[in-house]
């Protein structure tokens, strides 16, 4: 599960890097870039949420593996 989420985050970053300037920071919006700034805040919050989910799932997976190893050792 964690590896799949890691691949998803990598793809997410590639999409953001490739398309972000073209969609949200057009020269016609200069100098304020209001649309771009609002979108940046939203995506930053979403990225933080996804990062927390990956961290939580990875921690849970490690605990489950550790419990399984302890039960198997008995």
PDB file of C-alpha atoms in Angstrom:
ATOM      1  CA  UNK A   1       0.000   0.000   0.000  1.00  0.00           C
ATOM      2  CA  UNK A   2       2.755   2.437   0.932  1.00  0.00           C
ATOM      3  CA  UNK A   3       4.651   1.803  -2.299  1.00  0.00           C
ATOM      4  CA  UNK A   4       1.528   2.490  -4.312  1.00  0.00           C
ATOM      5  CA  UNK A   5       1.012   5.764  -2.476  1.00  0.00           C
ATOM      6  CA  UNK A   6       4.640   6.683  -3.001  1.00  0.00           C
ATOM      7  CA  UNK A   7       4.237   6.149  -6.744  1.00  0.00           C
ATOM      8  CA  UNK A   8       1.086   8.253  -6.632  1.00  0.00           C
ATOM      9  CA  UNK A   9       2.907  11.106  -4.870  1.00  0.00           C
ATOM     10  CA  UNK A  10       5.721  10.956  -7.416  1.00  0.00           C
ATOM     11  CA  UNK A  11       3.223  11.160 -10.263  1.00  0.00           C
ATOM     12  CA  UNK A  12       1.406  13.996  -8.459  1.00  0.00           C
ATOM     13  CA  UNK A  13       4.641  15.988  -8.225  1.00  0.00           C
ATOM     14  CA  UNK A  14       5.390  15.448 -11.904  1.00  0.00           C
ATOM     15  CA  UNK A  15       1.952  16.701 -12.912  1.00  0.00           C
ATOM     16  CA  UNK A  16       2.282  19.757 -10.698  1.00  0.00           C
ATOM     17  CA  UNK A  17       5.740  20.590 -12.053  1.00  0.00           C
ATOM     18  CA  UNK A  18       4.727  20.119 -15.680  1.00  0.00           C
ATOM     19  CA  UNK A  19       1.338  21.830 -15.796  1.00  0.00           C
ATOM     20  CA  UNK A  20       1.274  24.288 -12.910  1.00  0.00           C
ATOM     21  CA  UNK A  21       2.875  27.301 -14.596  1.00  0.00           C
ATOM     22  CA  UNK A  22       0.874  26.835 -17.781  1.00  0.00           C
ATOM     23  CA  UNK A  23      -2.492  26.695 -16.039  1.00  0.00           C
ATOM     24  CA  UNK A  24      -2.211  29.012 -13.060  1.00  0.00           C
ATOM     25  CA  UNK A  25       0.545  31.543 -13.711  1.00  0.00           C
ATOM     26  CA  UNK A  26      -0.309  32.978 -17.100  1.00  0.00           C
ATOM     27  CA  UNK A  27       1.350  36.206 -18.166  1.00  0.00           C
ATOM     28  CA  UNK A  28      -2.063  37.839 -18.538  1.00  0.00           C
ATOM     29  CA  UNK A  29      -2.657  37.433 -14.781  1.00  0.00           C
ATOM     30  CA  UNK A  30       0.518  39.322 -13.828  1.00  0.00           C
ATOM     31  CA  UNK A  31       1.459  40.835 -11.441  1.00  0.00           C
ATOM     32  CA  UNK A  32      -1.010  39.428  -8.883  1.00  0.00           C
ATOM     33  CA  UNK A  33      -1.546  35.809 -10.000  1.00  0.00           C
ATOM     34  CA  UNK A  34      -4.579  35.495  -7.713  1.00  0.00           C
ATOM     35  CA  UNK A  35      -5.797  32.295  -9.345  1.00  0.00           C
ATOM     36  CA  UNK A  36      -2.342  30.751  -9.029  1.00  0.00           C
ATOM     37  CA  UNK A  37      -1.951  31.691  -5.372  1.00  0.00           C
ATOM     38  CA  UNK A  38      -5.339  30.253  -4.385  1.00  0.00           C
ATOM     39  CA  UNK A  39      -4.601  27.053  -6.283  1.00  0.00           C
ATOM     40  CA  UNK A  40      -1.157  26.831  -4.644  1.00  0.00           C
ATOM     41  CA  UNK A  41      -2.678  27.040  -1.163  1.00  0.00           C
ATOM     42  CA  UNK A  42      -5.230  24.327  -1.984  1.00  0.00           C
ATOM     43  CA  UNK A  43      -2.646  21.989  -3.483  1.00  0.00           C
ATOM     44  CA  UNK A  44      -0.281  22.576  -0.565  1.00  0.00           C
ATOM     45  CA  UNK A  45      -2.978  21.531   1.893  1.00  0.00           C
ATOM     46  CA  UNK A  46      -3.818  18.469  -0.225  1.00  0.00           C
ATOM     47  CA  UNK A  47      -0.136  17.505  -0.440  1.00  0.00           C
ATOM     48  CA  UNK A  48       0.229  17.784   3.331  1.00  0.00           C
ATOM     49  CA  UNK A  49      -2.825  15.572   3.799  1.00  0.00           C
ATOM     50  CA  UNK A  50      -1.514  12.945   1.380  1.00  0.00           C
ATOM     51  CA  UNK A  51       1.896  13.027   3.061  1.00  0.00           C
ATOM     52  CA  UNK A  52       0.288  12.457   6.462  1.00  0.00           C
ATOM     53  CA  UNK A  53      -1.729   9.504   5.099  1.00  0.00           C
ATOM     54  CA  UNK A  54       1.424   7.913   3.653  1.00  0.00           C
ATOM     55  CA  UNK A  55       3.282   8.438   6.950  1.00  0.00           C
ATOM     56  CA  UNK A  56       0.410   6.916   8.940  1.00  0.00           C
ATOM     57  CA  UNK A  57       0.019   3.901   6.650  1.00  0.00           C
ATOM     58  CA  UNK A  58       3.753   3.236   6.620  1.00  0.00           C
ATOM     59  CA  UNK A  59       3.882   3.353  10.418  1.00  0.00           C
ATOM     60  CA  UNK A  60       0.877   1.029  10.665  1.00  0.00           C
ATOM     61  CA  UNK A  61       2.405  -1.408   8.188  1.00  0.00           C
ATOM     62  CA  UNK A  62       5.674  -1.553  10.153  1.00  0.00           C
ATOM     63  CA  UNK A  63       3.777  -2.264  13.383  1.00  0.00           C
ATOM     64  CA  UNK A  64       1.787  -5.052  11.720  1.00  0.00           C
ATOM     65  CA  UNK A  65       4.964  -6.653  10.362  1.00  0.00           C
ATOM     66  CA  UNK A  66       6.570  -6.425  13.762  1.00  0.00           C
ATOM     67  CA  UNK A  67       3.551  -8.054  15.458  1.00  0.00           C
ATOM     68  CA  UNK A  68       3.493 -10.802  12.853  1.00  0.00           C
ATOM     69  CA  UNK A  69       7.207 -11.497  13.368  1.00  0.00           C
ATOM     70  CA  UNK A  70       6.737 -11.644  17.143  1.00  0.00           C
ATOM     71  CA  UNK A  71       3.780 -14.044  16.835  1.00  0.00           C
ATOM     72  CA  UNK A  72       5.667 -16.222  14.401  1.00  0.00           C
ATOM     73  CA  UNK A  73       8.664 -16.366  16.771  1.00  0.00           C
ATOM     74  CA  UNK A  74       6.520 -17.788  19.598  1.00  0.00           C
TER      75      UNK A  74
END
